[in-house]
Amino acid sequence: MVYLGLNKLWEPAKIGSAVIDPAGWIAEDVSGQEDWVYQFSRSDIEELGEAIRAFDHPEVDLLSLQRSNFNLPNLAPYLAEIRNEILYGRGFVLFRGFPVEQFGKRGSAIAFWAIGQYLGDGVLSQNKHGHVLGHVTDLGESRQNPAQRGPYSREEIPFHVDCCDIVGLLSLQTALRGGESSLVSSVTVHNQMLLQWPELTEVLFEPFYRDRRDEIPPGMKPWYKLAVFHIYQGYFSASVEPTYIGSAHRFEDVPEMTIRQKEAIKKLQHLSKELRFDTGFKRGDMQFCNNHVIFHTRLAYEDHTKAQNKRHLLRLWLKNLDGRPLPTAFYERHGEARKIDRPGGIMAKNTVLNAPI
């Protein structure tokens, strides 16, 4: 069973004041508890297996499968509670005990997709290729190349968010060494920033230039502007992407970051590491977290030599129409705000949605 976070209080947020929100936890709040874990029972696994049975074949098109395709009468009430916990409670949950070997790669992907359909209101493209089922594995890329991204490398990734409401990960294979995942409450990071460096906290409420890393929507610039901290309609949200912020100045019309901006990002990362919670993410775990109140990271890793044993995660980017209120800048990142039901995803000139298994 998953319950609402230890801090159930919420008050309308104000710039210059500590944010009071159920997502404002510290590592000690959760390290001694297990109410952030949903342990799949044998009956849960049987129900999932039965729900996906008709679709577990080579010709399956995940994009054609929606929530209504998966009959989960016993799991559904728990998933509704978990969805609320992610959106307006602690901000994350870990499903444990999913049998990857029993379901196989395709069956695991379909079951993961089914869970995602209950937790979100649609899937989003994760890159210019239109992948709505992502594969996080080392493809030999490097964050140092501005046309590439961290998920496809074995490098350490700084604390960041993804371009969606909820990001979900399923661990199919773990690394030989390293690759540990950590989460931190961006609410708590904000509050500590405000306490220790109030002048730098002000900077983080101002827009930062961000590189699109050559994944450019039609008619838009190769960069955009978005602040790190936001307060809108009384709700706090945060968005940080150090890799994208760090390379934005490669464009002639984008200035270098100021000394204060660089220092603010440095302090933010320092606090995130200091306040982090290590989830112990392992094979068969499914992790879902709210990008607007959680920063996440992954350490560098050494991988196995055999291809079938290499670190491999499946990823979903979900949108939630009932998610945390977000300011217009989030919408304008993708185009004309009034035409976007919920911001998120990556769409380039020739992007076509697809779900490669």
XYZ file of C-alpha atoms in Angstrom:
357
model
C 0.000 0.000 0.000
C 1.204 3.516 -0.795
C 0.101 6.391 1.412
C 0.385 10.141 1.074
C 3.758 11.555 2.084
C 4.752 12.173 5.679
C 4.299 15.910 5.177
C 0.658 16.208 4.120
C 0.552 19.975 4.522
C 0.184 22.273 1.536
C 0.041 26.035 1.528
C 0.015 28.392 -1.470
C 3.652 29.027 -2.365
C 5.127 32.524 -2.483
C 8.429 33.747 -3.891
C 10.842 34.464 -1.067
C 9.225 32.019 1.358
C 9.820 28.353 2.124
C 7.511 26.095 0.116
C 5.186 23.912 2.188
C 4.214 20.938 0.058
C 3.832 17.148 0.574
C 6.664 16.758 -1.951
C 9.039 18.620 0.371
C 10.605 15.547 1.978
C 14.148 14.901 3.153
C 16.057 11.647 2.761
C 15.552 10.754 6.414
C 11.777 10.927 5.872
C 11.858 8.072 3.402
C 14.996 6.030 4.150
C 13.461 4.462 7.246
C 10.077 3.912 5.594
C 8.830 1.695 2.806
C 5.542 3.423 2.045
C 7.110 4.750 -1.168
C 7.393 1.128 -2.386
C 4.561 -0.849 -3.947
C 5.456 -4.542 -3.775
C 3.802 -6.502 -6.560
C 1.948 -9.497 -5.142
C 1.570 -12.836 -6.878
C -2.038 -11.942 -7.738
C -0.884 -8.580 -9.165
C 1.541 -10.370 -11.475
C -1.108 -12.875 -12.526
C -3.540 -10.035 -13.277
C -0.930 -8.170 -15.316
C -0.037 -11.335 -17.203
C -3.664 -11.986 -18.063
C -4.244 -8.346 -19.077
C -1.395 -8.328 -21.606
C -1.734 -11.892 -22.889
C -3.683 -11.007 -26.038
C -1.100 -8.370 -27.030
C 2.117 -10.292 -26.326
C 3.058 -11.112 -29.917
C 5.678 -9.767 -32.385
C 3.187 -7.635 -34.354
C 1.977 -5.647 -31.341
C 1.810 -1.861 -31.774
C 1.957 -0.293 -28.333
C 0.621 2.996 -29.670
C -2.711 1.295 -30.370
C -3.068 0.186 -26.738
C -4.728 2.481 -24.207
C -5.890 2.155 -20.604
C -9.169 0.563 -21.700
C -7.274 -2.297 -23.361
C -5.874 -3.507 -20.045
C -8.344 -4.966 -17.558
C -6.819 -4.550 -14.093
C -9.785 -4.660 -11.689
C -7.698 -5.245 -8.567
C -4.644 -3.159 -9.434
C -6.545 -0.177 -10.839
C -7.636 1.314 -7.460
C -4.061 1.143 -6.182
C -2.759 2.737 -9.383
C -5.252 5.595 -8.967
C -3.976 6.165 -5.438
C -0.367 5.966 -6.611
C -1.056 8.439 -9.419
C -2.355 10.931 -6.865
C 0.687 10.316 -4.665
C 3.025 11.067 -7.566
C 1.146 14.196 -8.689
C 0.274 15.783 -5.357
C 1.940 13.725 -2.638
C 5.568 12.707 -2.186
C 6.186 12.854 -5.938
C 7.593 9.381 -6.575
C 6.915 5.685 -6.149
C 8.865 2.493 -6.755
C 7.155 -0.718 -7.884
C 9.192 -3.706 -6.792
C 9.051 -7.403 -7.616
C 8.199 -7.365 -11.314
C 9.514 -10.646 -12.842
C 11.400 -9.530 -15.957
C 12.604 -13.050 -16.758
C 9.098 -14.516 -16.556
C 7.566 -11.861 -18.852
C 10.507 -11.537 -21.240
C 11.527 -8.298 -22.942
C 8.340 -7.820 -24.971
C 5.974 -8.873 -22.198
C 7.813 -6.632 -19.723
C 7.519 -3.705 -22.127
C 3.770 -4.264 -22.556
C 3.188 -4.599 -18.803
C 5.208 -1.423 -18.204
C 3.161 0.323 -20.888
C -0.058 -0.860 -19.218
C 0.992 0.570 -15.843
C 1.901 3.831 -17.592
C -1.547 4.061 -19.187
C -3.108 4.090 -15.720
C -0.643 6.615 -14.295
C -0.768 9.067 -17.214
C -3.118 10.555 -19.805
C -0.917 9.895 -22.797
C 2.672 9.184 -23.773
C 5.126 11.740 -25.147
C 7.958 11.574 -27.662
C 11.345 11.311 -25.965
C 13.515 12.364 -28.906
C 13.408 13.620 -32.480
C 12.872 10.030 -33.652
C 9.463 9.972 -31.961
C 10.226 7.162 -29.515
C 7.446 6.974 -26.934
C 8.977 3.838 -25.442
C 12.553 4.808 -24.706
C 15.559 2.539 -24.310
C 18.124 3.907 -21.881
C 21.375 2.102 -22.610
C 24.944 2.931 -23.589
C 25.183 3.619 -27.331
C 28.637 5.178 -27.053
C 27.326 8.732 -27.019
C 28.534 11.587 -24.829
C 26.868 14.597 -23.241
C 29.874 16.614 -24.420
C 28.551 16.341 -27.977
C 25.764 18.965 -28.260
C 23.895 16.755 -30.734
C 23.698 13.873 -28.260
C 22.240 13.167 -24.820
C 23.130 11.475 -21.540
C 20.717 8.492 -21.544
C 22.664 6.906 -24.385
C 26.039 7.081 -22.635
C 27.611 5.532 -19.541
C 28.649 8.920 -18.162
C 27.412 10.409 -14.935
C 24.330 12.579 -15.457
C 23.825 15.596 -13.156
C 20.570 16.125 -11.302
C 17.965 17.053 -13.886
C 14.343 16.627 -15.004
C 12.783 15.198 -18.166
C 10.352 16.961 -20.483
C 7.090 15.515 -19.153
C 4.897 15.353 -16.061
C 5.852 11.844 -14.961
C 8.915 9.881 -16.045
C 8.796 6.112 -15.647
C 11.700 3.666 -15.765
C 11.756 -0.130 -15.782
C 15.080 -1.826 -15.102
C 15.584 -4.780 -17.449
C 19.316 -5.146 -16.752
C 21.690 -3.438 -14.325
C 25.313 -2.424 -14.910
C 28.325 -4.467 -13.858
C 29.396 -1.670 -11.531
C 27.972 1.797 -10.845
C 24.938 3.377 -12.483
C 23.152 3.965 -9.190
C 20.080 6.204 -9.316
C 19.190 8.956 -6.865
C 16.240 11.278 -6.335
C 15.927 14.564 -4.482
C 12.941 16.736 -3.669
C 13.305 19.968 -5.648
C 10.967 21.527 -3.057
C 13.519 20.761 -0.340
C 16.395 21.937 -2.544
C 14.576 25.239 -3.071
C 13.974 25.670 0.647
C 17.621 24.997 1.499
C 18.791 27.310 -1.290
C 16.577 30.045 0.112
C 17.955 29.461 3.598
C 21.630 29.410 2.614
C 21.860 31.534 -0.557
C 18.729 33.707 -0.916
C 20.353 35.957 -3.522
C 21.153 32.951 -5.742
C 17.651 31.581 -5.253
C 16.333 34.770 -6.861
C 18.521 34.057 -9.883
C 16.936 30.630 -10.303
C 13.509 32.259 -10.698
C 14.852 34.067 -13.788
C 14.890 32.425 -17.266
C 17.954 30.436 -18.355
C 18.826 29.799 -21.992
C 18.648 26.081 -22.868
C 19.999 24.164 -25.846
C 17.556 21.906 -27.708
C 20.517 19.658 -28.628
C 19.524 19.675 -32.323
C 15.977 18.446 -31.596
C 14.145 21.506 -32.882
C 10.358 21.818 -33.341
C 9.301 23.256 -36.723
C 9.469 27.045 -36.835
C 11.271 27.383 -33.507
C 14.787 28.387 -32.488
C 17.455 25.832 -31.510
C 17.253 27.158 -27.961
C 14.558 28.307 -25.554
C 14.331 30.064 -22.185
C 12.936 28.646 -18.961
C 13.592 29.412 -15.312
C 14.625 26.714 -12.834
C 12.166 27.637 -10.073
C 8.541 28.588 -10.702
C 5.511 29.480 -8.625
C 2.194 29.552 -10.436
C -1.330 29.562 -8.999
C 0.212 28.828 -5.619
C 2.071 25.725 -6.808
C 5.837 25.353 -6.880
C 7.580 23.544 -9.728
C 11.209 23.214 -10.799
C 13.034 22.353 -14.009
C 16.799 22.009 -14.342
C 18.831 20.549 -17.211
C 22.526 21.387 -16.605
C 23.659 19.766 -19.858
C 21.208 21.794 -21.948
C 21.845 24.990 -20.011
C 25.602 24.501 -20.227
C 25.788 24.269 -24.017
C 23.190 26.908 -24.993
C 25.841 29.611 -25.437
C 27.168 27.793 -28.536
C 24.633 29.831 -30.501
C 25.648 33.350 -31.524
C 22.424 34.918 -30.270
C 22.737 33.311 -26.806
C 24.967 35.031 -24.232
C 27.246 33.209 -21.815
C 25.781 32.493 -18.411
C 26.531 35.154 -15.848
C 28.768 34.432 -12.884
C 25.716 34.445 -10.620
C 23.847 32.000 -12.885
C 26.812 29.599 -12.919
C 27.141 29.819 -9.147
C 23.402 29.240 -8.659
C 23.456 26.065 -10.770
C 26.603 24.895 -8.954
C 24.998 25.384 -5.536
C 21.797 23.685 -6.744
C 23.750 20.602 -7.823
C 25.752 20.613 -4.583
C 22.595 20.660 -2.482
C 20.960 17.997 -4.633
C 23.868 15.627 -4.020
C 23.873 16.441 -0.325
C 20.113 15.919 0.085
C 19.698 12.985 -2.314
C 17.905 9.727 -1.606
C 19.377 6.569 -3.159
C 16.486 4.316 -4.129
C 18.463 1.122 -4.694
C 16.969 0.805 -8.178
C 17.497 -2.796 -9.306
C 16.380 -5.295 -11.935
C 12.598 -5.572 -12.138
C 11.989 -2.242 -10.405
C 9.655 0.336 -11.957
C 10.235 3.904 -10.807
C 7.847 6.767 -11.547
C 8.490 10.337 -10.441
C 6.990 13.789 -10.911
C 9.474 15.945 -12.824
C 8.037 19.161 -11.372
C 8.987 18.325 -7.772
C 11.768 15.728 -8.186
C 15.281 15.965 -9.638
C 16.917 12.657 -10.585
C 20.408 11.508 -11.479
C 22.506 8.507 -12.416
C 26.146 7.783 -11.646
C 28.662 6.706 -14.271
C 28.928 2.963 -14.736
C 30.987 0.077 -16.066
C 28.962 -2.296 -18.200
C 29.002 -6.009 -18.924
C 30.855 -7.202 -22.025
C 28.037 -9.376 -23.406
C 25.351 -7.401 -25.229
C 22.462 -9.299 -23.610
C 23.731 -8.387 -20.143
C 24.294 -4.655 -20.689
C 22.496 -2.091 -18.566
C 19.083 -1.480 -20.116
C 16.118 0.530 -18.878
C 12.779 1.123 -20.556
C 11.442 4.657 -20.204
C 8.064 6.377 -20.495
C 7.336 10.094 -20.597
C 3.760 10.643 -19.439
C 1.543 13.697 -19.482
C -1.124 14.318 -16.843
C -3.963 16.637 -17.724
C -4.724 17.018 -14.011
C -1.085 17.692 -13.161
C 0.429 20.574 -11.249
C -0.477 24.008 -12.724
C 2.413 25.255 -14.884
C 3.185 28.763 -16.155
C 2.912 29.722 -19.825
C 6.668 29.386 -20.401
C 6.373 25.596 -20.159
C 3.810 25.605 -22.960
C 5.672 28.116 -25.125
C 8.659 25.797 -25.166
C 6.626 23.680 -27.609
C 4.818 26.294 -29.678
C 1.654 28.348 -29.366
C 0.511 27.895 -25.779
C -3.259 27.927 -26.431
C -2.946 24.957 -28.813
C -1.178 22.692 -26.301
C -3.245 20.703 -23.829
C -0.235 19.876 -21.643
C 3.458 20.702 -22.197
C 6.016 17.985 -22.753
C 7.761 15.777 -25.283
C 10.123 16.410 -28.179
C 8.864 16.909 -31.712
C 11.216 17.847 -34.550
C 10.545 18.511 -38.225
C 9.965 14.916 -39.360
C 9.093 13.258 -36.061
C 6.633 10.347 -36.255
C 5.526 8.673 -33.028
C 6.553 5.033 -32.619
C 7.159 2.584 -29.788
C 10.121 0.301 -30.579
C 10.344 -2.791 -28.372
